[in-house]
Structure formats: structure tokens, C-alpha cells
Amino acid sequence: MDLLTKILHQATKHRVKVLNSYAKTGEALQDQQLRYILDRSKNTAYLAPFRLGQQCSYEQFASSVPVVEYEALAPYIERMLRGEKNVLSPYSVTWMAKSSGTSNDRSKYIPVPKIYLKQNHYKAGSDVVWSYLAENPDSRLFASKGFVLGGSHAPTYEGSGIRTGDVSAILVQNMPSIGEWIRVPSKEILLMGNWEEKLEKLIPVIAKADVGSISGVPSWLLMVIKRVLDYTGAKSVAEIWNNIEVFFHGGISFDPYRAEYGSIMGKEIFYRETYNASEGFFALQDESQDPGMLLLLDHAVFYEFWPLDAYNRGDERAIVPLSGVKRGSPYAMIITTIGGLYRYIIGDVVEFTSIYPHKIKIVGRTKSYINAFGEELMVHNADKAIERACAETRAKVSEYTVAPIVLAEEGRGYHRWLIEFYTQPDSPEQFADILDKTLREINSDYDAKRFNDYTLLPLKMSIVPNGTFHNWLHSKGKLGGQHKVPRLSNNADILNALLDVVEKRAST
């Protein structure tokens, strides 16, 4: 461990002790977070009508404040964008995180007051590093640079003193000056709005840097790393960055990309997953051998969990705080934050892999699944099937998406898979067969619907040309590290749009 890393490691041991104490203090910490948030926010335009008194209990809070999705908050966001104060947050809000889905063109604006940046995003980002150093006493993390790949949107003014941008751009813009010292590339490059122009500036800079850590979304970062390899002529990442030791990743599942990273890295490194979104930083992997992510319980967020079957029925009586969760059950996650979100359905589905301490894994999205035939296919099922098929056929997947095709006259249908490969399998039929068999093995509902092809026919897989997913995102103006094509959709709209890209490309 180099001197600077050693000093920081020693100075932050107290914080690691707090994280390690979650198993005993977690539920009490969550009670404190709720009181802290409500004491400061109860007189906002949004919460004031609910007349939340002093020392409001969780039961009072849950019975008074509705569970909402973004559409219910949109009118309040509009008021804030026009310059009105004390609407959702009691604090000055000069930044909003702009988050757009890929299934429609409507952007979401999430308020990010500076107090939330400090108490949530930056605090959690620091905890990622401190927990990593605690597990790796030989680290030389601060003897080299950290390569951070953010989004593609430069901050823009919306009027009334409000600026918007990807949450990654907001974090870079407001980061303390020490960030410029330990990070590559520079703020100016990271905040460039045009993704292709950014890459032209970025590649030569990071190719010459001494990089010890990389952070970003696996799919986009892999594309950048491959460009760096082409630029330098190197055969592995370790040839360029011989001090590389860790990849902090998030945004999508790492499983489909694990084999490809292993093949190009050129040395063994650590991989640590994080759960950071526009709405907040919620969890981190604190042990390399345990894929579960530690839920962050003292970061100005109060959590609730809605059992997925009850969520699908609209039964709000089943919602529970942290003290009521069970291991292995899927939940739609609900957050209340000092940033101005109250009982907000974030859209992610999580399962607890551990209780005391509370560790989670992301298993899907509330609106990214397939249940056209009662099969209840979740993203983590599809990711696991892709991972196994790649391992058994030595294929390497770049991107994929799946949608149901309903054969109404027959009263049944099938799943259509579009897959873009780095390395194609020798037998696409074998790859598709492994996908189907794996899904039947790990998802009993899928297996039941596949029985004798009664409801669900064998899946159909199509290999699309390299660049198809990239070109579709480009057509939507959504290039960059914060954007991705949904893995699963319950209709064929996105799948058909991707097939249109393939058809147009073939006709030119």
C-alpha cells in the first residue's frame, strides 16, 4: 500500500466500522433517517397537506402519504423548473438529474439539492472506496488515476436558475477539486455533450494515463476500452494500465460481460458492483466473494419494500419497511429522500440475499419483464441464461433484448431474442437451446408454460449486425454511459424498432 492510500485507509477506518455495524444498527438507522427527512421536509408544498406532526411515526407516514411514480410528481417538478421554492425540497435546488427511458422520449427530472449530493451520492461514493481498501490492504489505489466514464449530456440551463444533466455530469460538476487530481479524464472532457466528439478527446488521454481503477456501465466502458486497445495496438488492458486493480461497475448486470472483461484484462483484478441511480446511491458490494450489495442505511434515504406480487395487484397493504423484509423474495423498492422524493417507486426490483446485514441484488425492473403468457420472466433470469450459454459455447454477447410475440389465433406465442455478439457461437441453434433449457431450469413459471409447448413455444433467436443497438440509441439521441436498451419488454415495440434499424442498414 502506497503512502497516500495508507493514510486514507487509516483515516477512514471509523467509517468502515459504521458500515460493518449495520447488522446491529440498521433498523434504528432507518428510523432516524425517516425522522430526519420529515422534520426538515414536512412543510414543503408537497408534504404540508398531510399535516405530519412532530415525531411522526412510520405508521402515520405510511397511512398519510401516497405511494407514487414519476407521473404524480411531474406537476411539482414543473413548478420547481419555473423557479418556485419549497415545493418538494425545503432546500435550494439548482440542479436536476435528467433521466430518460428508452421506451419513450419523455425525460424525467429528479431534484438534486447540494445537501443530497453530500449526504448521499458523495458519501456513498467514498464508502465504496473505503470498503474496498478495508478488504484489500495491499491496494495502491491512490498511487494511480481513476478512469471514470459518465454520461453524454452536458449540463444545460432550464431557466429560473435550474441546470439539468445526467447525474454523472452533476457529480463531476460539483465534485471537490481533489477529484480533478485523482481522476481522468478532465472535467472539460467528461462534460462534453457530443458522445463521439468526447471519445475523440478521451481516447488519447486515457491511453497515456496511469489508471488503477475504472468506473462506469459495463457495456459502454467495454466499448471504450476496445477503442483504447485499437488506438494503442495493445493486446490487453494490463499492457496499457499495468497498475489496474479494480472495476467499480453498475447500471446493468455485469454477468453477460464477465467473460469478455476477463479475456481482455490481461491480469486478475477486483470487480465491485454499485447501485447508483439518478434518484440516489443505494448499495455497494463490500465483499468481493459475496455478490450481494450492502444496502446503505445512513445516507439520507428511507426505504420501503413492496412484494412484487402485491405490487402487480396494487395491494399497498403489503408494503413493509426494512424490518419486514424476507430473504429471497422480490420487492419493488420505494424511497423517501432528503432530496425531495417521498414514497417514490424507483422502478427497480430487488431481492435480499442476506438479512442482518441487509444485502440486495437487483433482479429486474417493475416495467422491464415479460409476463405475456404467465411466465414471469425477470432480467436476472435472462442474464443468467446468457451467461451460461456463453460459457458453454464460448460466445461473447455485446447486447440483447427480448420481447413476446403473441400468436392470437393459436392462443399461445414465443419469445423473440435479438442478440448482438462480439464472438458468435459456432451453432446459433445450440446457443438458443441452452437459453431455453436454462430458463426452464431456473424459472418454474417459464417451465410450466413451456410444458409440451402448450402456452409458450420454443424461443426464436436472431443475430443482428454489430452496431445495431448503438445505432438505435444514436437515432434516439441517447448515446453515452447513462443510456441502455431494456433487456426485456412486455411488448415488441423496441424489438421492432431495432429490426427497422437492421432493415434500413441492409437497404443502404
Short mmCIF file of C-alpha atoms in Angstrom, two decimals:
data_model
loop_
_atom_site.label_atom_id
_atom_site.label_comp_id
_atom_site.label_asym_id
_atom_site.label_seq_id
_atom_site.Cartn_x
_atom_site.Cartn_y
_atom_site.Cartn_z
CA MET A 1 0.00 0.00 0.00
CA ASP A 2 1.48 3.35 -1.06
CA LEU A 3 1.74 6.19 1.47
CA LEU A 4 -1.32 8.20 0.36
CA THR A 5 -3.56 5.14 0.13
CA LYS A 6 -2.29 4.01 3.55
CA ILE A 7 -3.04 7.40 5.12
CA LEU A 8 -6.57 7.46 3.69
CA HIS A 9 -7.14 3.84 4.67
CA GLN A 10 -6.19 4.58 8.29
CA ALA A 11 -8.19 7.82 8.39
CA THR A 12 -11.40 6.15 7.24
CA LYS A 13 -11.40 3.03 9.39
CA HIS A 14 -14.06 4.59 11.60
CA ARG A 15 -16.40 4.85 8.62
CA VAL A 16 -15.87 1.19 7.74
CA LYS A 17 -16.79 0.31 11.32
CA VAL A 18 -20.10 2.11 10.85
CA LEU A 19 -20.81 0.11 7.68
CA ASN A 20 -19.87 -3.11 9.45
CA SER A 21 -22.26 -2.28 12.29
CA TYR A 22 -25.32 -2.16 10.02
CA ALA A 23 -26.27 -5.70 11.06
CA LYS A 24 -26.98 -4.41 14.58
CA THR A 25 -27.96 -0.79 13.95
CA GLY A 26 -29.64 -0.87 10.54
CA GLU A 27 -33.29 -0.67 11.54
CA ALA A 28 -32.60 2.06 14.11
CA LEU A 29 -30.65 4.00 11.47
CA GLN A 30 -33.62 3.80 9.14
CA ASP A 31 -35.96 5.17 11.83
CA GLN A 32 -33.52 8.05 12.27
CA GLN A 33 -33.44 8.71 8.53
CA LEU A 34 -37.22 8.96 8.33
CA ARG A 35 -37.41 11.38 11.26
CA TYR A 36 -34.54 13.43 9.84
CA ILE A 37 -36.18 13.74 6.42
CA LEU A 38 -39.68 14.53 7.71
CA ASP A 39 -38.51 17.05 10.32
CA ARG A 40 -36.92 19.08 7.54
CA SER A 41 -39.41 18.49 4.73
CA LYS A 42 -42.85 18.33 6.36
CA ASN A 43 -43.65 21.96 5.49
CA THR A 44 -42.93 21.67 1.78
CA ALA A 45 -45.81 22.26 -0.62
CA TYR A 46 -45.98 18.52 -1.26
CA LEU A 47 -45.97 17.24 2.35
CA ALA A 48 -47.73 20.12 4.16
CA PRO A 49 -51.29 18.98 3.27
CA PHE A 50 -50.68 15.69 5.08
CA ARG A 51 -50.14 17.52 8.43
CA LEU A 52 -47.31 15.31 9.61
CA GLY A 53 -46.72 16.25 13.24
CA GLN A 54 -43.65 16.17 15.43
CA GLN A 55 -42.13 12.70 15.85
CA CYS A 56 -44.34 11.30 13.08
CA SER A 57 -44.28 7.51 13.25
CA TYR A 58 -43.75 5.26 10.26
CA GLU A 59 -47.35 4.07 10.53
CA GLN A 60 -48.64 7.66 10.39
CA PHE A 61 -46.37 8.46 7.48
CA ALA A 62 -47.40 5.37 5.50
CA SER A 63 -51.11 5.92 6.10
CA SER A 64 -50.95 9.60 5.10
CA VAL A 65 -48.51 9.94 2.21
CA PRO A 66 -49.36 8.10 -1.04
CA VAL A 67 -47.02 5.79 -2.92
CA VAL A 68 -46.25 7.47 -6.25
CA GLU A 69 -44.46 7.09 -9.55
CA TYR A 70 -42.94 9.93 -11.53
CA GLU A 71 -46.16 11.00 -13.24
CA ALA A 72 -47.65 12.05 -9.89
CA LEU A 73 -44.62 14.25 -9.14
CA ALA A 74 -44.34 15.78 -12.61
CA PRO A 75 -46.59 18.82 -11.83
CA TYR A 76 -44.46 19.61 -8.76
CA ILE A 77 -41.28 19.26 -10.82
CA GLU A 78 -42.71 21.69 -13.37
CA ARG A 79 -43.32 24.22 -10.61
CA MET A 80 -39.72 23.87 -9.49
CA LEU A 81 -38.44 24.30 -13.05
CA ARG A 82 -40.39 27.57 -13.18
CA GLY A 83 -38.49 28.76 -10.10
CA GLU A 84 -40.95 28.06 -7.26
CA LYS A 85 -39.27 27.27 -3.93
CA ASN A 86 -40.11 24.81 -1.14
CA VAL A 87 -42.16 22.57 -3.43
CA LEU A 88 -40.62 19.11 -2.95
CA SER A 89 -37.45 20.05 -1.13
CA PRO A 90 -37.00 22.64 1.62
CA TYR A 91 -33.50 23.29 0.27
CA SER A 92 -32.37 25.35 -2.68
CA VAL A 93 -32.45 23.20 -5.80
CA THR A 94 -30.22 24.43 -8.62
CA TRP A 95 -29.64 21.03 -10.20
CA MET A 96 -31.95 18.36 -11.54
CA ALA A 97 -30.80 14.96 -12.79
CA LYS A 98 -32.22 14.34 -16.26
CA SER A 99 -33.11 10.71 -16.69
CA SER A 100 -34.79 9.44 -19.85
CA GLY A 101 -36.18 5.99 -20.51
CA THR A 102 -35.60 4.16 -23.77
CA SER A 103 -39.22 3.16 -24.35
CA ASN A 104 -40.41 6.75 -24.71
CA ASP A 105 -38.95 10.17 -25.30
CA ARG A 106 -40.17 11.88 -22.16
CA SER A 107 -37.40 12.89 -19.78
CA LYS A 108 -37.65 12.70 -16.03
CA TYR A 109 -36.20 15.44 -13.85
CA ILE A 110 -35.06 14.45 -10.37
CA PRO A 111 -34.24 17.26 -7.89
CA VAL A 112 -30.69 17.06 -6.54
CA PRO A 113 -30.08 19.69 -3.83
CA LYS A 114 -26.47 20.03 -2.75
CA ILE A 115 -27.22 18.57 0.68
CA TYR A 116 -28.30 15.35 -1.04
CA LEU A 117 -25.16 15.28 -3.16
CA LYS A 118 -23.13 15.49 0.04
CA GLN A 119 -25.15 13.18 2.30
CA ASN A 120 -25.93 10.57 -0.34
CA HIS A 121 -24.01 10.49 -3.62
CA TYR A 122 -20.58 11.63 -2.45
CA LYS A 123 -20.82 9.89 0.91
CA ALA A 124 -21.74 6.60 -0.76
CA GLY A 125 -19.06 7.00 -3.40
CA SER A 126 -16.49 7.42 -0.65
CA ASP A 127 -17.86 4.39 1.17
CA VAL A 128 -17.29 2.31 -1.98
CA VAL A 129 -13.60 3.18 -1.85
CA TRP A 130 -13.18 2.82 1.92
CA SER A 131 -14.83 -0.62 1.95
CA TYR A 132 -12.63 -1.72 -0.94
CA LEU A 133 -9.46 -0.60 0.86
CA ALA A 134 -10.60 -2.37 4.04
CA GLU A 135 -10.71 -5.67 2.14
CA ASN A 136 -7.52 -5.05 0.16
CA PRO A 137 -4.69 -3.86 2.44
CA ASP A 138 -2.13 -4.17 -0.39
CA SER A 139 -4.00 -1.73 -2.63
CA ARG A 140 -2.16 1.13 -4.35
CA LEU A 141 -5.39 2.78 -5.44
CA PHE A 142 -4.29 6.39 -4.91
CA ALA A 143 -0.87 5.90 -6.49
CA SER A 144 -2.61 5.98 -9.88
CA LYS A 145 -5.63 7.60 -11.53
CA GLY A 146 -9.25 6.55 -11.58
CA PHE A 147 -10.84 6.44 -15.04
CA VAL A 148 -14.48 7.50 -14.77
CA LEU A 149 -16.86 7.17 -17.71
CA GLY A 150 -20.00 9.22 -17.23
CA GLY A 151 -22.94 10.15 -19.39
CA SER A 152 -23.11 12.18 -22.54
CA HIS A 153 -25.22 15.18 -21.57
CA ALA A 154 -23.50 18.44 -20.74
CA PRO A 155 -25.32 20.49 -18.08
CA THR A 156 -27.92 22.83 -19.59
CA TYR A 157 -29.85 25.76 -18.17
CA GLU A 158 -33.61 25.39 -17.92
CA GLY A 159 -34.22 28.94 -16.71
CA SER A 160 -35.09 30.13 -13.21
CA GLY A 161 -31.60 29.17 -12.03
CA ILE A 162 -32.10 25.43 -12.66
CA ARG A 163 -29.48 23.38 -14.51
CA THR A 164 -30.03 19.83 -15.70
CA GLY A 165 -27.81 16.97 -16.83
CA ASP A 166 -27.02 13.31 -16.30
CA VAL A 167 -26.44 12.59 -12.64
CA SER A 168 -22.85 11.72 -13.57
CA ALA A 169 -22.40 15.19 -15.07
CA ILE A 170 -23.85 16.79 -11.94
CA LEU A 171 -21.46 14.80 -9.75
CA VAL A 172 -18.48 15.83 -11.88
CA GLN A 173 -19.56 19.48 -11.98
CA ASN A 174 -19.90 19.71 -8.20
CA MET A 175 -17.04 17.41 -7.16
CA PRO A 176 -14.39 18.88 -4.84
CA SER A 177 -11.16 19.90 -6.57
CA ILE A 178 -9.40 16.77 -5.33
CA GLY A 179 -11.49 14.90 -7.88
CA GLU A 180 -9.56 16.54 -10.72
CA TRP A 181 -6.33 15.31 -9.20
CA ILE A 182 -7.24 11.63 -8.81
CA ARG A 183 -9.47 11.21 -11.87
CA VAL A 184 -9.06 11.02 -15.64
CA PRO A 185 -10.15 12.46 -17.97
CA SER A 186 -10.57 16.14 -17.10
CA LYS A 187 -13.86 17.77 -16.19
CA GLU A 188 -13.89 19.55 -19.56
CA ILE A 189 -13.79 16.25 -21.47
CA LEU A 190 -16.24 14.47 -19.19
CA LEU A 191 -18.82 17.24 -19.61
CA MET A 192 -18.70 17.34 -23.40
CA GLY A 193 -22.20 16.91 -24.76
CA ASN A 194 -21.41 15.12 -28.02
CA TRP A 195 -20.54 11.49 -27.30
CA GLU A 196 -18.47 10.86 -30.44
CA GLU A 197 -16.51 14.08 -30.02
CA LYS A 198 -15.95 13.19 -26.38
CA LEU A 199 -14.46 9.83 -27.39
CA GLU A 200 -12.05 11.52 -29.81
CA LYS A 201 -10.70 13.64 -26.96
CA LEU A 202 -10.92 10.90 -24.35
CA ILE A 203 -9.08 8.00 -26.00
CA PRO A 204 -5.62 9.63 -26.36
CA VAL A 205 -5.76 10.99 -22.80
CA ILE A 206 -6.66 7.76 -21.01
CA ALA A 207 -4.36 5.71 -23.26
CA LYS A 208 -1.37 7.59 -21.79
CA ALA A 209 -2.67 7.76 -18.19
CA ASP A 210 -1.59 5.53 -15.30
CA VAL A 211 -5.01 4.07 -14.49
CA GLY A 212 -5.54 1.96 -11.38
CA SER A 213 -9.34 1.85 -11.27
CA ILE A 214 -12.18 2.15 -13.75
CA SER A 215 -15.79 3.12 -13.04
CA GLY A 216 -18.84 3.00 -15.27
CA VAL A 217 -21.54 0.99 -17.02
CA PRO A 218 -20.03 -2.32 -18.29
CA SER A 219 -21.38 -2.14 -21.84
CA TRP A 220 -20.24 1.41 -22.61
CA LEU A 221 -16.94 1.04 -20.79
CA LEU A 222 -16.16 -2.14 -22.72
CA MET A 223 -16.67 -0.29 -25.98
CA VAL A 224 -14.30 2.48 -24.86
CA ILE A 225 -11.65 0.02 -23.66
CA LYS A 226 -11.74 -1.80 -27.01
CA ARG A 227 -11.16 1.53 -28.75
CA VAL A 228 -8.20 2.19 -26.47
CA LEU A 229 -6.78 -1.23 -27.37
CA ASP A 230 -7.18 -0.44 -31.07
CA TYR A 231 -5.60 3.01 -30.59
CA THR A 232 -2.56 1.64 -28.77
CA GLY A 233 -2.22 -1.70 -30.54
CA ALA A 234 -2.07 -3.43 -27.15
CA LYS A 235 -3.47 -6.92 -26.73
CA SER A 236 -4.67 -6.47 -23.16
CA VAL A 237 -5.70 -3.76 -20.74
CA ALA A 238 -2.78 -4.62 -18.45
CA GLU A 239 -0.35 -3.71 -21.24
CA ILE A 240 -1.72 -0.16 -21.17
CA TRP A 241 -2.55 0.18 -17.49
CA ASN A 242 -0.25 -2.16 -15.61
CA ASN A 243 -1.48 -0.83 -12.25
CA ILE A 244 -5.14 -1.59 -12.94
CA GLU A 245 -6.61 -3.32 -9.89
CA VAL A 246 -10.39 -2.76 -9.66
CA PHE A 247 -13.51 -2.09 -11.73
CA PHE A 248 -16.41 -0.37 -9.94
CA HIS A 249 -19.43 -1.13 -12.13
CA GLY A 250 -23.17 -0.55 -12.10
CA GLY A 251 -26.20 0.38 -14.18
CA ILE A 252 -26.72 -3.07 -15.74
CA SER A 253 -25.90 -6.64 -14.83
CA PHE A 254 -22.21 -7.49 -15.18
CA ASP A 255 -22.86 -11.19 -15.81
CA PRO A 256 -23.17 -11.07 -19.63
CA TYR A 257 -19.87 -9.15 -19.84
CA ARG A 258 -17.80 -11.01 -17.26
CA ALA A 259 -16.14 -13.40 -19.70
CA GLU A 260 -15.20 -10.65 -22.15
CA TYR A 261 -13.64 -8.48 -19.46
CA GLY A 262 -11.71 -11.49 -18.22
CA SER A 263 -10.34 -12.15 -21.71
CA ILE A 264 -9.13 -8.60 -22.41
CA MET A 265 -7.91 -7.55 -18.97
CA GLY A 266 -4.62 -9.44 -19.05
CA LYS A 267 -4.46 -9.83 -15.27
CA GLU A 268 -6.71 -10.65 -12.35
CA ILE A 269 -8.49 -7.60 -10.94
CA PHE A 270 -11.31 -7.00 -8.46
CA TYR A 271 -14.87 -6.31 -9.60
CA ARG A 272 -17.17 -4.40 -7.25
CA GLU A 273 -20.81 -3.69 -8.07
CA THR A 274 -22.54 -0.45 -7.08
CA TYR A 275 -26.17 0.65 -7.13
CA ASN A 276 -26.14 4.30 -8.10
CA ALA A 277 -29.07 5.93 -9.90
CA SER A 278 -30.37 9.41 -10.70
CA GLU A 279 -32.55 9.17 -7.59
CA GLY A 280 -29.67 8.24 -5.27
CA PHE A 281 -26.83 5.91 -4.36
CA PHE A 282 -28.36 2.95 -2.55
CA ALA A 283 -25.99 0.00 -2.20
CA LEU A 284 -22.43 -1.25 -2.68
CA GLN A 285 -20.64 -4.57 -2.83
CA ASP A 286 -18.43 -4.67 0.25
CA GLU A 287 -17.01 -8.19 -0.20
CA SER A 288 -15.52 -9.48 -3.44
CA GLN A 289 -16.63 -13.06 -2.74
CA ASP A 290 -20.21 -12.03 -1.91
CA PRO A 291 -22.16 -10.64 -4.89
CA GLY A 292 -24.83 -9.18 -2.59
CA MET A 293 -24.72 -5.39 -2.24
CA LEU A 294 -24.86 -3.81 1.21
CA LEU A 295 -27.91 -1.55 1.45
CA LEU A 296 -26.75 1.91 2.57
CA LEU A 297 -28.81 2.83 5.60
CA ASP A 298 -27.48 6.21 6.79
CA HIS A 299 -27.37 8.14 3.52
CA ALA A 300 -30.46 10.40 3.80
CA VAL A 301 -32.76 7.72 2.32
CA PHE A 302 -35.62 5.82 3.96
CA TYR A 303 -36.56 2.57 2.25
CA GLU A 304 -39.80 0.64 1.89
CA PHE A 305 -40.38 -2.59 0.01
CA TRP A 306 -43.46 -3.74 -1.89
CA PRO A 307 -43.65 -7.51 -2.54
CA LEU A 308 -43.73 -7.86 -6.30
CA ASP A 309 -46.87 -10.00 -6.46
CA ALA A 310 -48.68 -7.45 -4.30
CA TYR A 311 -47.29 -4.60 -6.43
CA ASN A 312 -48.72 -6.24 -9.53
CA ARG A 313 -52.12 -6.46 -7.76
CA GLY A 314 -51.90 -2.88 -6.48
CA ASP A 315 -52.16 -4.06 -2.87
CA GLU A 316 -50.40 -1.33 -0.86
CA ARG A 317 -51.19 -3.05 2.44
CA ALA A 318 -48.29 -5.42 1.80
CA ILE A 319 -45.65 -2.65 1.77
CA VAL A 320 -43.11 -3.03 4.60
CA PRO A 321 -40.15 -1.07 5.98
CA LEU A 322 -36.73 -2.68 6.32
CA SER A 323 -37.76 -4.58 9.44
CA GLY A 324 -40.38 -6.53 7.48
CA VAL A 325 -38.38 -7.87 4.53
CA LYS A 326 -37.65 -11.53 3.86
CA ARG A 327 -34.69 -13.13 2.17
CA GLY A 328 -35.20 -14.31 -1.40
CA SER A 329 -38.47 -12.51 -2.14
CA PRO A 330 -38.65 -9.92 -4.97
CA TYR A 331 -39.64 -6.39 -3.94
CA ALA A 332 -40.35 -3.16 -5.80
CA MET A 333 -38.20 -0.63 -3.94
CA ILE A 334 -39.73 2.60 -2.62
CA ILE A 335 -37.62 5.54 -1.43
CA THR A 336 -38.09 8.69 0.60
CA THR A 337 -35.14 11.10 0.45
CA ILE A 338 -33.90 14.43 1.72
CA GLY A 339 -33.66 15.29 -1.97
CA GLY A 340 -37.43 15.64 -2.29
CA LEU A 341 -38.84 12.23 -3.21
CA TYR A 342 -41.46 10.74 -0.89
CA ARG A 343 -42.68 7.13 -1.12
CA TYR A 344 -41.39 7.09 -4.69
CA ILE A 345 -41.37 3.84 -6.67
CA ILE A 346 -37.91 3.92 -8.21
CA GLY A 347 -38.74 1.16 -10.69
CA ASP A 348 -36.14 -1.41 -9.63
CA VAL A 349 -36.97 -4.87 -8.31
CA VAL A 350 -34.59 -6.21 -5.66
CA GLU A 351 -34.16 -9.37 -3.64
CA PHE A 352 -32.47 -9.63 -0.28
CA THR A 353 -29.58 -12.07 -0.37
CA SER A 354 -28.91 -11.52 3.33
CA ILE A 355 -30.69 -10.15 6.40
CA TYR A 356 -28.53 -8.61 9.14
CA PRO A 357 -26.69 -7.17 7.35
CA HIS A 358 -29.22 -6.32 4.67
CA LYS A 359 -27.75 -7.12 1.27
CA ILE A 360 -29.57 -6.97 -2.03
CA LYS A 361 -29.29 -7.84 -5.68
CA ILE A 362 -31.16 -6.12 -8.49
CA VAL A 363 -33.30 -8.70 -10.29
CA GLY A 364 -35.26 -6.54 -12.70
CA ARG A 365 -37.44 -3.53 -13.29
CA THR A 366 -41.10 -3.12 -12.42
CA LYS A 367 -41.73 -2.30 -16.09
CA SER A 368 -38.99 -4.43 -17.66
CA TYR A 369 -40.18 -8.02 -17.59
CA ILE A 370 -42.15 -10.43 -19.73
CA ASN A 371 -45.40 -11.89 -18.48
CA ALA A 372 -47.37 -12.24 -21.71
CA PHE A 373 -48.10 -15.91 -21.05
CA GLY A 374 -47.80 -16.09 -17.26
CA GLU A 375 -44.07 -16.91 -17.43
CA GLU A 376 -42.93 -14.01 -15.17
CA LEU A 377 -39.53 -13.73 -16.80
CA MET A 378 -37.23 -11.29 -14.99
CA VAL A 379 -33.99 -9.69 -16.18
CA HIS A 380 -31.81 -11.73 -13.84
CA ASN A 381 -33.25 -14.93 -15.38
CA ALA A 382 -32.31 -13.77 -18.87
CA ASP A 383 -28.85 -12.61 -17.75
CA LYS A 384 -28.16 -15.97 -16.15
CA ALA A 385 -29.25 -17.80 -19.30
CA ILE A 386 -27.00 -15.60 -21.45
CA GLU A 387 -24.07 -16.18 -19.10
CA ARG A 388 -24.48 -19.97 -19.23
CA ALA A 389 -24.98 -20.10 -22.99
CA CYS A 390 -21.83 -18.01 -23.50
CA ALA A 391 -19.83 -20.24 -21.16
CA GLU A 392 -20.91 -23.43 -22.93
CA THR A 393 -20.45 -22.16 -26.49
CA ARG A 394 -17.53 -19.75 -25.97
CA ALA A 395 -19.63 -16.96 -27.43
CA LYS A 396 -19.44 -13.38 -26.20
CA VAL A 397 -22.53 -11.17 -26.13
CA SER A 398 -22.46 -7.42 -26.66
CA GLU A 399 -26.18 -6.55 -26.27
CA TYR A 400 -29.53 -8.28 -26.28
CA THR A 401 -33.23 -7.63 -25.90
CA VAL A 402 -36.25 -9.92 -25.66
CA ALA A 403 -39.96 -9.44 -26.35
CA PRO A 404 -43.01 -11.71 -26.57
CA ILE A 405 -44.65 -12.49 -29.89
CA VAL A 406 -48.31 -13.38 -29.40
CA LEU A 407 -49.99 -15.72 -31.87
CA ALA A 408 -53.53 -14.74 -31.05
CA GLU A 409 -55.22 -17.27 -33.33
CA GLU A 410 -53.34 -20.12 -31.65
CA GLY A 411 -53.72 -18.77 -28.12
CA ARG A 412 -50.00 -19.04 -27.49
CA GLY A 413 -46.72 -17.47 -28.57
CA TYR A 414 -42.96 -17.32 -28.13
CA HIS A 415 -40.11 -15.08 -27.02
CA ARG A 416 -38.08 -13.34 -29.74
CA TRP A 417 -34.45 -12.69 -28.79
CA LEU A 418 -32.30 -10.15 -30.67
CA ILE A 419 -28.63 -10.61 -29.83
CA GLU A 420 -25.54 -8.71 -30.90
CA PHE A 421 -22.34 -10.71 -30.41
CA TYR A 422 -18.69 -9.85 -30.01
CA THR A 423 -17.98 -13.51 -30.80
CA GLN A 424 -20.77 -15.54 -32.37
CA PRO A 425 -21.39 -19.16 -31.36
CA ASP A 426 -20.48 -21.85 -33.88
CA SER A 427 -24.06 -23.06 -33.60
CA PRO A 428 -26.74 -20.40 -33.00
CA GLU A 429 -29.25 -23.21 -32.63
CA GLN A 430 -27.26 -24.69 -29.74
CA PHE A 431 -26.98 -21.26 -28.12
CA ALA A 432 -30.76 -20.76 -28.33
CA ASP A 433 -31.37 -24.26 -26.98
CA ILE A 434 -29.15 -23.55 -23.94
CA LEU A 435 -31.03 -20.30 -23.33
CA ASP A 436 -34.35 -22.13 -23.33
CA LYS A 437 -33.15 -25.03 -21.16
CA THR A 438 -31.56 -22.67 -18.62
CA LEU A 439 -34.72 -20.59 -18.33
CA ARG A 440 -36.76 -23.74 -17.77
CA GLU A 441 -34.33 -24.83 -15.09
CA ILE A 442 -34.24 -21.56 -13.11
CA ASN A 443 -37.80 -20.24 -13.63
CA SER A 444 -40.60 -22.65 -12.73
CA ASP A 445 -43.29 -20.41 -14.25
CA TYR A 446 -41.46 -20.33 -17.57
CA ASP A 447 -41.02 -24.10 -17.42
CA ALA A 448 -44.72 -24.65 -16.74
CA LYS A 449 -45.73 -22.55 -19.74
CA ARG A 450 -43.19 -24.34 -21.95
CA PHE A 451 -44.52 -27.80 -21.00
CA ASN A 452 -45.43 -29.58 -24.22
CA ASP A 453 -45.40 -26.17 -25.96
CA TYR A 454 -48.88 -25.75 -24.52
CA THR A 455 -48.73 -21.99 -23.98
CA LEU A 456 -45.17 -20.95 -24.78
CA LEU A 457 -43.34 -22.20 -27.86
CA PRO A 458 -39.53 -22.52 -28.06
CA LEU A 459 -37.80 -19.15 -28.21
CA LYS A 460 -36.55 -17.75 -31.51
CA MET A 461 -33.17 -16.04 -31.65
CA SER A 462 -31.95 -13.61 -34.28
CA ILE A 463 -28.36 -12.40 -34.54
CA VAL A 464 -28.23 -8.71 -35.50
CA PRO A 465 -25.20 -6.92 -37.03
CA ASN A 466 -22.67 -5.26 -34.78
CA GLY A 467 -23.64 -1.67 -34.08
CA THR A 468 -27.40 -2.24 -34.24
CA PHE A 469 -28.08 -1.29 -30.62
CA HIS A 470 -25.62 1.61 -30.81
CA ASN A 471 -27.28 2.93 -33.98
CA TRP A 472 -30.75 2.76 -32.44
CA LEU A 473 -29.61 4.66 -29.35
CA HIS A 474 -27.91 7.18 -31.65
CA SER A 475 -31.17 7.68 -33.54
CA LYS A 476 -32.86 8.46 -30.23
CA GLY A 477 -30.11 10.88 -29.16
CA LYS A 478 -29.19 8.58 -26.29
CA LEU A 479 -25.55 7.71 -26.72
CA GLY A 480 -23.41 7.60 -23.58
CA GLY A 481 -22.80 5.77 -20.36
CA GLN A 482 -26.17 6.51 -18.75
CA HIS A 483 -28.31 5.01 -21.54
CA LYS A 484 -29.18 1.42 -22.32
CA VAL A 485 -31.71 -0.63 -24.25
CA PRO A 486 -34.09 -2.54 -21.96
CA ARG A 487 -33.24 -6.23 -21.77
CA LEU A 488 -36.89 -7.28 -21.51
CA SER A 489 -40.09 -5.64 -22.72
CA ASN A 490 -43.65 -6.87 -22.36
CA ASN A 491 -44.41 -5.74 -25.91
CA ALA A 492 -42.49 -5.79 -29.19
CA ASP A 493 -42.16 -2.02 -29.77
CA ILE A 494 -38.43 -1.77 -29.04
CA LEU A 495 -37.68 -5.08 -30.74
CA ASN A 496 -39.44 -3.89 -33.90
CA ALA A 497 -37.58 -0.57 -33.78
CA LEU A 498 -34.27 -2.44 -33.65
CA LEU A 499 -35.33 -4.64 -36.57
CA ASP A 500 -36.12 -1.43 -38.51
CA VAL A 501 -32.52 -0.33 -37.91
CA VAL A 502 -31.29 -3.65 -39.31
CA GLU A 503 -33.57 -3.36 -42.36
CA LYS A 504 -32.53 0.22 -43.13
CA ARG A 505 -28.87 -0.71 -42.79
CA ALA A 506 -29.32 -3.66 -45.16
CA SER A 507 -31.02 -1.47 -47.79
CA THR A 508 -28.21 1.10 -47.92
#
